[in-house]
mmCIF file of C-alpha atoms in Angstrom:
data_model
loop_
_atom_site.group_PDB
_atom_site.id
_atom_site.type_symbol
_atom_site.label_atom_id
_atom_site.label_comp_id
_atom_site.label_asym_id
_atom_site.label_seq_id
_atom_site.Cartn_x
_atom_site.Cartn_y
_atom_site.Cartn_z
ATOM 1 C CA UNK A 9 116.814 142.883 162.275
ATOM 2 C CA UNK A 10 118.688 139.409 162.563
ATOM 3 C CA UNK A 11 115.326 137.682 161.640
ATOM 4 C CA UNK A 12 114.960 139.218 158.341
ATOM 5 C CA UNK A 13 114.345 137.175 155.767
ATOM 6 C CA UNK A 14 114.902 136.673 152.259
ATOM 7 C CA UNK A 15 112.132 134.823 149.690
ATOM 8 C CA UNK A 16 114.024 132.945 146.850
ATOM 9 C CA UNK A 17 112.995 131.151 143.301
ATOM 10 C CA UNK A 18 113.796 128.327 145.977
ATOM 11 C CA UNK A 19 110.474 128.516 147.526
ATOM 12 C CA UNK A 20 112.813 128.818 150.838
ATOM 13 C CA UNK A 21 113.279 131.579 153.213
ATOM 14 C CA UNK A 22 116.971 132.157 153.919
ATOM 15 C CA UNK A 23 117.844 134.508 156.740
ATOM 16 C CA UNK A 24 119.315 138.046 155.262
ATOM 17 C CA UNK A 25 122.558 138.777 157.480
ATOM 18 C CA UNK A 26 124.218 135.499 157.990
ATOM 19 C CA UNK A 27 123.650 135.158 153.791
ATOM 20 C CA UNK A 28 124.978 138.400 153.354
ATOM 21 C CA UNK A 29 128.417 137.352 155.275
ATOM 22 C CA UNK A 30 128.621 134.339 153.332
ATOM 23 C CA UNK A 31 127.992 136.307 150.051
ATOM 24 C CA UNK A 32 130.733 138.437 151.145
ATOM 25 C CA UNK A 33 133.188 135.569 151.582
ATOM 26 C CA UNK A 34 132.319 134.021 148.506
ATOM 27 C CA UNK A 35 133.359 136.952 146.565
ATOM 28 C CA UNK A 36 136.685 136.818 148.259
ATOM 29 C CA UNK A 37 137.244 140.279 150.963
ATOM 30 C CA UNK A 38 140.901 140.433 149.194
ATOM 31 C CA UNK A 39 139.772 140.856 146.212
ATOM 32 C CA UNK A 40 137.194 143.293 146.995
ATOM 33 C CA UNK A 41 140.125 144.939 148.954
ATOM 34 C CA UNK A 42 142.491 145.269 145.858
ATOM 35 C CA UNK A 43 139.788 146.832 144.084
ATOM 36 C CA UNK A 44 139.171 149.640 146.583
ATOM 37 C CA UNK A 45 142.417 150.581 146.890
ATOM 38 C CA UNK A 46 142.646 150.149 143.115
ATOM 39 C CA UNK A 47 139.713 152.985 143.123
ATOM 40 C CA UNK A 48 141.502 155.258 145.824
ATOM 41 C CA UNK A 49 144.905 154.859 144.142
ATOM 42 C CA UNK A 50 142.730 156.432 141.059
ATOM 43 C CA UNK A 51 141.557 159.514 143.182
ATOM 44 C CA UNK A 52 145.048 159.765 145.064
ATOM 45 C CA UNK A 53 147.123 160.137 141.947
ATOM 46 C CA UNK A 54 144.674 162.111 139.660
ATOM 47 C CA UNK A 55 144.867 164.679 143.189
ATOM 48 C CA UNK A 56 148.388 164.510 143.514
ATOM 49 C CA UNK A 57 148.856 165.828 139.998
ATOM 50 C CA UNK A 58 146.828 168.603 140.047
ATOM 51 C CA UNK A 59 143.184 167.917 140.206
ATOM 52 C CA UNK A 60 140.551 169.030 142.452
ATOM 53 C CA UNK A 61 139.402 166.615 144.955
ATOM 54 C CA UNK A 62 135.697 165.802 145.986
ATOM 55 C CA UNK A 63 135.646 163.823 149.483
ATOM 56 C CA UNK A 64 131.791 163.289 149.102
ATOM 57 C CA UNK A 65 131.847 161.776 145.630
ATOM 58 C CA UNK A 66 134.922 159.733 146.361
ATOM 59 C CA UNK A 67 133.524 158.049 149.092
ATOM 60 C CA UNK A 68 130.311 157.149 147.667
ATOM 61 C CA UNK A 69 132.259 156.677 144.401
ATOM 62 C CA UNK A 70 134.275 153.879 146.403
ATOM 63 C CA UNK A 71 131.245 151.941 147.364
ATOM 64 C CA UNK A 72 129.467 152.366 144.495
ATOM 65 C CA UNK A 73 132.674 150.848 142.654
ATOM 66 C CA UNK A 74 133.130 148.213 145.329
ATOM 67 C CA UNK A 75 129.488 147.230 145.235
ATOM 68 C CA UNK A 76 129.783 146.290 141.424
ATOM 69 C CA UNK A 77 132.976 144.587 141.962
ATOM 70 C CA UNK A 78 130.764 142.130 145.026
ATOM 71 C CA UNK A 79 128.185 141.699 142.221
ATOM 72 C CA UNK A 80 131.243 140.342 139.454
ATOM 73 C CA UNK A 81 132.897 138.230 142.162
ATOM 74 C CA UNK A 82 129.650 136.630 143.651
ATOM 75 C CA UNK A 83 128.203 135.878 140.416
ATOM 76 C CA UNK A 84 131.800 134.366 139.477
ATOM 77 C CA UNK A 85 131.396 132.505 142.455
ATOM 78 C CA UNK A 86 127.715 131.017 141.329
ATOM 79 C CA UNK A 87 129.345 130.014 137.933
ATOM 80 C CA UNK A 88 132.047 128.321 139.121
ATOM 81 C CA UNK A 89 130.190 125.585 141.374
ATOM 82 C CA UNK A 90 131.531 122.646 139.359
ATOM 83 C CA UNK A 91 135.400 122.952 139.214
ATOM 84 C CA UNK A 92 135.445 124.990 142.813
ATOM 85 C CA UNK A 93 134.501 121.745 144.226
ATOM 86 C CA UNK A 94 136.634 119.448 142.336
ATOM 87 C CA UNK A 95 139.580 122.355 143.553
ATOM 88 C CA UNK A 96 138.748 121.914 147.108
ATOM 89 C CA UNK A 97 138.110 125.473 147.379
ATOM 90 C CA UNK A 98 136.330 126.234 150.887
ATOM 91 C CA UNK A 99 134.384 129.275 149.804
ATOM 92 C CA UNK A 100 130.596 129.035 150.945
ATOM 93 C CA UNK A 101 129.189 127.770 147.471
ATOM 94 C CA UNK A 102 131.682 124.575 146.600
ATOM 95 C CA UNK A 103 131.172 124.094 150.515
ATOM 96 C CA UNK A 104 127.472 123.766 150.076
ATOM 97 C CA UNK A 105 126.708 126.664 152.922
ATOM 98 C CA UNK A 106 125.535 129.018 150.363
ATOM 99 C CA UNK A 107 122.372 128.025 147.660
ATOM 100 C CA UNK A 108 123.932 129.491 144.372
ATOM 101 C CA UNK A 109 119.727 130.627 143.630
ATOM 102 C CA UNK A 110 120.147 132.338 146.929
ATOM 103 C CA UNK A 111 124.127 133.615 145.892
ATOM 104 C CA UNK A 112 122.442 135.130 142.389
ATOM 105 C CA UNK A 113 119.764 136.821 144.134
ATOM 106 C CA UNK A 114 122.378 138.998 146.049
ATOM 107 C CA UNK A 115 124.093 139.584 143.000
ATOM 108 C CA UNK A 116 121.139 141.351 141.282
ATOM 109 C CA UNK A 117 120.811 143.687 144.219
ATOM 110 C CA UNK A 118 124.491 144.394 144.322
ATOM 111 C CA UNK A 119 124.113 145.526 140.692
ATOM 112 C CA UNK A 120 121.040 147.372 141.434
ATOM 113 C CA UNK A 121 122.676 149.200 144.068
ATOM 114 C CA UNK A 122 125.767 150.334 142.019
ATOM 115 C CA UNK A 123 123.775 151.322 139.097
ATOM 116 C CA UNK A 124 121.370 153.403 141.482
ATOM 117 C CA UNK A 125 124.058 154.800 143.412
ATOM 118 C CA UNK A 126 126.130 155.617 139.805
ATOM 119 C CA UNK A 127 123.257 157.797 138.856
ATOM 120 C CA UNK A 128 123.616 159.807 141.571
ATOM 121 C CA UNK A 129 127.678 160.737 140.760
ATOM 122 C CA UNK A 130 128.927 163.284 138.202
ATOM 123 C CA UNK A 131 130.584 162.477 135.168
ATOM 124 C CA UNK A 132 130.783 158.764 133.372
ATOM 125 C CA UNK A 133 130.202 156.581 136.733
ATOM 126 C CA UNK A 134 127.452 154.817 135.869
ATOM 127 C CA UNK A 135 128.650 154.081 132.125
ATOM 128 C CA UNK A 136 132.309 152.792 134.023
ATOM 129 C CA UNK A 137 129.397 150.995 136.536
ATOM 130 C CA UNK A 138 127.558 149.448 133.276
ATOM 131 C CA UNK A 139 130.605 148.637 131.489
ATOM 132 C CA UNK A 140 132.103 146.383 134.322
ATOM 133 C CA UNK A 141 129.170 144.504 135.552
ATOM 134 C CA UNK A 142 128.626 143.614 131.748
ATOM 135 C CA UNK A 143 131.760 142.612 131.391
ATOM 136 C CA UNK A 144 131.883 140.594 134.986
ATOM 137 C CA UNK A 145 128.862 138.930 133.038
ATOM 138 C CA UNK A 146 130.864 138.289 129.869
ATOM 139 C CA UNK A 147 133.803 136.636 131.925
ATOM 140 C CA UNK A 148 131.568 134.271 134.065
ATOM 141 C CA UNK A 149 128.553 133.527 131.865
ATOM 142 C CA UNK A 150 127.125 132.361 128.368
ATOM 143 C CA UNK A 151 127.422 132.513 125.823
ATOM 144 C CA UNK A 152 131.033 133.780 125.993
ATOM 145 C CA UNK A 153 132.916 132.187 129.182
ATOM 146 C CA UNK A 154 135.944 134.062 128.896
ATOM 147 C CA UNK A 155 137.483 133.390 132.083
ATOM 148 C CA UNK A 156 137.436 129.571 130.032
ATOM 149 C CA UNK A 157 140.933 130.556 128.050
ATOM 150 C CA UNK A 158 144.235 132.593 129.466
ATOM 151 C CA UNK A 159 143.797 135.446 127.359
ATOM 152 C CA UNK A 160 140.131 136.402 127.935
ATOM 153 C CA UNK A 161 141.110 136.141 132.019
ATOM 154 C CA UNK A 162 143.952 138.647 131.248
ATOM 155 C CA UNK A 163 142.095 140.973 129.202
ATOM 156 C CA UNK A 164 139.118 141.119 131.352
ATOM 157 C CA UNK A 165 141.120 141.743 134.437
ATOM 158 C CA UNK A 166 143.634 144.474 132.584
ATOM 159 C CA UNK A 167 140.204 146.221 131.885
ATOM 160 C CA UNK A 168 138.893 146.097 135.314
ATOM 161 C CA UNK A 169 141.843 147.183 136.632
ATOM 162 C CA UNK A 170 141.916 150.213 134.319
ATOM 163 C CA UNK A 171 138.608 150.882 135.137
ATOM 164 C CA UNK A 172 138.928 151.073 138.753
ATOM 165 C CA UNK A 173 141.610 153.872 138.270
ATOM 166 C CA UNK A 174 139.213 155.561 135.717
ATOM 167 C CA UNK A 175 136.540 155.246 138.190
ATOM 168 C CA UNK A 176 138.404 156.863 140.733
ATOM 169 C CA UNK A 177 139.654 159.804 138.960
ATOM 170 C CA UNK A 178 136.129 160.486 137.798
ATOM 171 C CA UNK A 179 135.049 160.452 141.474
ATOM 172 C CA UNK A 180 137.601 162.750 142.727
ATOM 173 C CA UNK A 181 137.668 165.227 139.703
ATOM 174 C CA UNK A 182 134.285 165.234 137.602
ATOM 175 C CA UNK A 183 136.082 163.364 135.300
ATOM 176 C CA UNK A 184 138.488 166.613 134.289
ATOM 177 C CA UNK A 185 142.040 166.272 133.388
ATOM 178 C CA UNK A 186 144.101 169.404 135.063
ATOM 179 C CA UNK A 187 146.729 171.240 132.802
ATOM 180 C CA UNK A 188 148.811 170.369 135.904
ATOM 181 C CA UNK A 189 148.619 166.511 135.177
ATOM 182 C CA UNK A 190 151.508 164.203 134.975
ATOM 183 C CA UNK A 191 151.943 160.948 133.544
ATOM 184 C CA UNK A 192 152.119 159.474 137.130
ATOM 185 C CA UNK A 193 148.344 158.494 136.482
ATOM 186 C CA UNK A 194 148.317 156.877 133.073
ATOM 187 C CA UNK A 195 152.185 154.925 134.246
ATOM 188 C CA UNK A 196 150.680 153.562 137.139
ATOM 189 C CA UNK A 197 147.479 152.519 136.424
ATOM 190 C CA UNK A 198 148.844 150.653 133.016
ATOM 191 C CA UNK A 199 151.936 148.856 135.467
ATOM 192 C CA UNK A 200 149.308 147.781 137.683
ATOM 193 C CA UNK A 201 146.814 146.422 135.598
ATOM 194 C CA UNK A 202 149.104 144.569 133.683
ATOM 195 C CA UNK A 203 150.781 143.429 137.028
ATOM 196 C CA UNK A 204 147.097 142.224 137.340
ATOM 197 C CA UNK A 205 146.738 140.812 133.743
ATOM 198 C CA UNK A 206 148.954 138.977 133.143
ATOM 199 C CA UNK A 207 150.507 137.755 136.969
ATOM 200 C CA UNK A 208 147.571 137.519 138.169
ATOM 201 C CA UNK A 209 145.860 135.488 135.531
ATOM 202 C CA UNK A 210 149.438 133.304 135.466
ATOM 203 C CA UNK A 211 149.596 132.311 139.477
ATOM 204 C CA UNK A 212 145.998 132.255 140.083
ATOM 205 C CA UNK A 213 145.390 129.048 137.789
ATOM 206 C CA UNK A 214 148.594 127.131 139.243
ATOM 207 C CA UNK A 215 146.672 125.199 141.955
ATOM 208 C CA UNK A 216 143.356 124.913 139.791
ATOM 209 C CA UNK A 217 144.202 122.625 136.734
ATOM 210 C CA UNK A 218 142.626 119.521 137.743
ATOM 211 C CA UNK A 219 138.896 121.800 138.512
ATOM 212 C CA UNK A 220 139.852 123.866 135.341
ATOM 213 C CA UNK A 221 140.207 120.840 133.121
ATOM 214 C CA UNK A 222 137.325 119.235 133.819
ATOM 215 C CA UNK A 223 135.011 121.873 133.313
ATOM 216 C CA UNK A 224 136.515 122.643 130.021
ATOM 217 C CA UNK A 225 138.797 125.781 130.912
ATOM 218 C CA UNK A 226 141.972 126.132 128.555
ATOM 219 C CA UNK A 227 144.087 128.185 130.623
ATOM 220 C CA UNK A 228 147.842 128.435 130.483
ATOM 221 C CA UNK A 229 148.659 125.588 133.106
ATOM 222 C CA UNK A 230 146.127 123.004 131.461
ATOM 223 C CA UNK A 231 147.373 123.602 127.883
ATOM 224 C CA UNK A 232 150.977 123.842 128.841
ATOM 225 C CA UNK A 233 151.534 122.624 131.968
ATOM 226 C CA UNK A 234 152.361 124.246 134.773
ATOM 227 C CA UNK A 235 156.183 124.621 135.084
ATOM 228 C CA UNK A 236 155.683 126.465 131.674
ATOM 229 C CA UNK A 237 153.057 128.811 133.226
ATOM 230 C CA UNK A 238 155.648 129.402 136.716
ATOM 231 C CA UNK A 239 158.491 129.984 134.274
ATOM 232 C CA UNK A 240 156.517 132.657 132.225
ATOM 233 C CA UNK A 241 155.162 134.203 135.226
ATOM 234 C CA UNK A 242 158.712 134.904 136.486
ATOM 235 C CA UNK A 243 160.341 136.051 133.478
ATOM 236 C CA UNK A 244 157.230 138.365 133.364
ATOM 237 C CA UNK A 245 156.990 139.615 136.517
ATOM 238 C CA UNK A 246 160.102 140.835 136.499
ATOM 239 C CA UNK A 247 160.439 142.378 133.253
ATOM 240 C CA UNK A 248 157.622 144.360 133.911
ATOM 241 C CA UNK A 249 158.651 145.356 137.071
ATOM 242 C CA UNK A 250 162.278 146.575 135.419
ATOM 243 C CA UNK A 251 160.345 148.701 132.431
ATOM 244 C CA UNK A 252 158.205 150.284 135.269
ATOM 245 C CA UNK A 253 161.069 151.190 137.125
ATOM 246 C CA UNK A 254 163.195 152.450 134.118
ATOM 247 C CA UNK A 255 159.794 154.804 132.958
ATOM 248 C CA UNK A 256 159.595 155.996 136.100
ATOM 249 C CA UNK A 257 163.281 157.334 136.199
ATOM 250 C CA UNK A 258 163.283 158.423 132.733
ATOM 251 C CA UNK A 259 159.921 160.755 133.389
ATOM 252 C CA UNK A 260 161.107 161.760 136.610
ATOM 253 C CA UNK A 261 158.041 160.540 138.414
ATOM 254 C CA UNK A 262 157.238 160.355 141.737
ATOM 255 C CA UNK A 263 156.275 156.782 141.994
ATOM 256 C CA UNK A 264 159.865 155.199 142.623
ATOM 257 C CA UNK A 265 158.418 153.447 145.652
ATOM 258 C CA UNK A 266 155.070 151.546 144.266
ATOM 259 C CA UNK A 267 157.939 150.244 141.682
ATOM 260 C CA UNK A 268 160.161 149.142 144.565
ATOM 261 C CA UNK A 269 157.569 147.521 145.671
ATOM 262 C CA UNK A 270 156.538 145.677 142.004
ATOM 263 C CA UNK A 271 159.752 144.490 141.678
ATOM 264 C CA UNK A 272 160.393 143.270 145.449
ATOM 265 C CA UNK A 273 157.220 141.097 144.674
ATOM 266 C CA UNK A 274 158.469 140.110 141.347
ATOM 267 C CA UNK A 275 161.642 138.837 143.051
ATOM 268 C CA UNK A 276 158.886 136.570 145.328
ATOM 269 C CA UNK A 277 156.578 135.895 142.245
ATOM 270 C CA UNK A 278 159.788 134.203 140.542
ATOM 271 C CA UNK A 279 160.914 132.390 143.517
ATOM 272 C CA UNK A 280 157.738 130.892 144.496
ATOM 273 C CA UNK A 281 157.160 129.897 141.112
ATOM 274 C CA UNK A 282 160.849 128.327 140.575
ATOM 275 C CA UNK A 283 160.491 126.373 143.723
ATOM 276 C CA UNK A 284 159.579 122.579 143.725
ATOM 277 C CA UNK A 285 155.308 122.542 144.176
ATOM 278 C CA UNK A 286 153.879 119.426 145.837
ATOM 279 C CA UNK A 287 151.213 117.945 143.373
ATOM 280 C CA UNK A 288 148.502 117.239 146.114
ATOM 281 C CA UNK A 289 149.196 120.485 148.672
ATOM 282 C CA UNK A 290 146.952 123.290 146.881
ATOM 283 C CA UNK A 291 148.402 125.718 149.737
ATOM 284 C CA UNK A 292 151.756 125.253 148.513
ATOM 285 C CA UNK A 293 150.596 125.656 144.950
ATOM 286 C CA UNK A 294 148.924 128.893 146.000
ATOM 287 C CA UNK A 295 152.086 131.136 147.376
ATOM 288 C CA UNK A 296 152.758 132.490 143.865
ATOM 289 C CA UNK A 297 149.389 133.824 143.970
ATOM 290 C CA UNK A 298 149.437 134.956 147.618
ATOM 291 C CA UNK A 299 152.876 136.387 146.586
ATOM 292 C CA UNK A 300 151.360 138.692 143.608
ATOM 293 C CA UNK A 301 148.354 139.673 145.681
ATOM 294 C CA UNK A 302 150.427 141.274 148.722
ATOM 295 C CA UNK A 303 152.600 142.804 146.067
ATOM 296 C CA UNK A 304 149.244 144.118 144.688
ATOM 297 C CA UNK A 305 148.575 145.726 147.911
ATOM 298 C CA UNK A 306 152.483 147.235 148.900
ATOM 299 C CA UNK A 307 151.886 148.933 144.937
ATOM 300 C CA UNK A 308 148.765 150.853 145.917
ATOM 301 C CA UNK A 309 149.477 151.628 149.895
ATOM 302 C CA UNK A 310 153.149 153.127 148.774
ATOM 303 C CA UNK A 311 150.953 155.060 146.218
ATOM 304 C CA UNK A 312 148.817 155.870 148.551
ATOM 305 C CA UNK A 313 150.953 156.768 151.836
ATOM 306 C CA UNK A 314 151.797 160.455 150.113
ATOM 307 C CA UNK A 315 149.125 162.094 150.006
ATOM 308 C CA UNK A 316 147.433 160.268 152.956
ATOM 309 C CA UNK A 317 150.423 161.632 154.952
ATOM 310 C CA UNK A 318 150.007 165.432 153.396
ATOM 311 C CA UNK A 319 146.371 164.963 154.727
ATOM 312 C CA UNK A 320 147.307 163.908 158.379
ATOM 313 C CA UNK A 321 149.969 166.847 158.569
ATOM 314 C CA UNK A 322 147.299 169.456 157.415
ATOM 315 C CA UNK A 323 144.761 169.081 160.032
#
């Protein structure tokens, strides 16, 4: 199976496993992380407050999702050749291990996949399938290029975020809202994609400006610098995590520990930012973004770890 091979517009052969890996790490394992649990976090909750769960159609719901999500990020990856290299970034395409022809060809069979595998679920899968592979497309590619400006990067990953919770509820429940529900759903899934937004569209661009301004992005940090952009970032991390906190208590919900968790990584997010960055050390410049993604994944696992434990003490 190892000497499988793969014809591209290239005219080369490129062998299938070790360009799978690559494609893999190019559309960054963390990220494709966040979204599963984004996804399961979806089916958790919507089970939790009173729906009906379906263990076959989450689980091929979840890589159905996830397989989109590879497609976005890859093709992402393949658009963003030019300032990825000028950023130093050491993912296989600015490194020149992986041919973006090659990268783009994987991408079209990751969206085959999830829209074949879509069909095959109940409920509005494969329109929640359609919707976010267009809009990867919209965010990396002509003629719109909205991951070019601040506010299309925070809109487009609000949405995807949303989605992913959408996605999973449909999974788990044929898409049917019990008379049992709670808000828990709707509160967390609009803390955490805003959490995603609008933190993660801040941080991520901190180490990037030189790459971003070249190629004609106008995010936050190039337009305003970014001790402006760390300053925001703080102020908003923490607000939000003090409004989801206060909902939470105020609609006696039972997600007092994902908002623990928000605000112990808006407490991070802010000191991170606040804290001297070295102009020429992109590692340093990345710990406000390493510092929102773990928070990312403490808010899901504490949403998570209920009803994972209720499973483990019914068997």
């Amino acid at each position: 199976m190892s000497n499988i091979k793969i014809a591209v517009a290239t005219g080369r052969a490129t062998p299938f496993f070790p360009t799978l890996s690559m494609c893999l790490k190019e559309a960054r394992p963390s990220v494709l992380g966040i979204f599963l649990l984004r996804f399961l976090a979806g089916s958790a909750l919507a089970i939790r407050t009173g729906g009906d769960g379906h263990p076959v159609e989450t689980a091929l719901g979840a890589l159905v999702w996830v397989s989109a999500i590879w497609s976005v990020y890859l093709f992402n990856g393949v658009m963003d050749v030019r300032e990825d290299k000028i950023n130093g970034s050491r993912r296989p395409i600015a490194r020149g291990d992986l041919d973006p022809d090659v990268a783009l060809v994987y991408v079209l069979c990751g969206a085959a996949v999830s829209l074949t595998g879509a069909l095959l679920l109940r409920g509005p899968t494969i329109w929640l399938v359609a919707a976010v592979l267009a809009l990867g497309y919209l965010y990396s590619g002509p003629p719109y290029y909205l991951k070019r400006g601040s506010t299309g990067t925070a809109v487009v990953g609000g949405l995807a975020g949303l989605m992913s919770y959408l996605a999973g509820f449909t999974a788990a429940t044929g898409g049917e809202w019990s008379e049992r529900g709670s808000a828990a759903l709707p509160l967390f899934a609009a803390g955490a994609s805003l959490w995603m937004g609008l933190i993660g569209t801040a941080t991520k661009d901190l180490p990037d400006v030189a790459g971003d301004a070249a190629s004609g992005r106008r995010t936050l940090a190039v337009r305003h610098g970014d001790f402006a952009v760390r300053v925001g970032a703080s102020v908003t991390a923490l607000t939000l995590a003090c409004t989801f906190i206060g909902l939470t208590v105020a609609a006696h919900l039972a997600l007092m520990a994902p908002g623990l968790a928000m605000l112990a990584g808006a407490i991070a997010v802010a000191a991170l930012s606040l804290t001297p960055l070295s102009k020429g050390d992109r590692s340093h410049r990345r710990r406000p973004y390493r510092a929102f993604m773990v928070t990312q994944y403490a808010l899901h696992i504490t949403a998570l770890l209920p009803l994972v434990t209720h499973l483990v003490l019914s068997l």
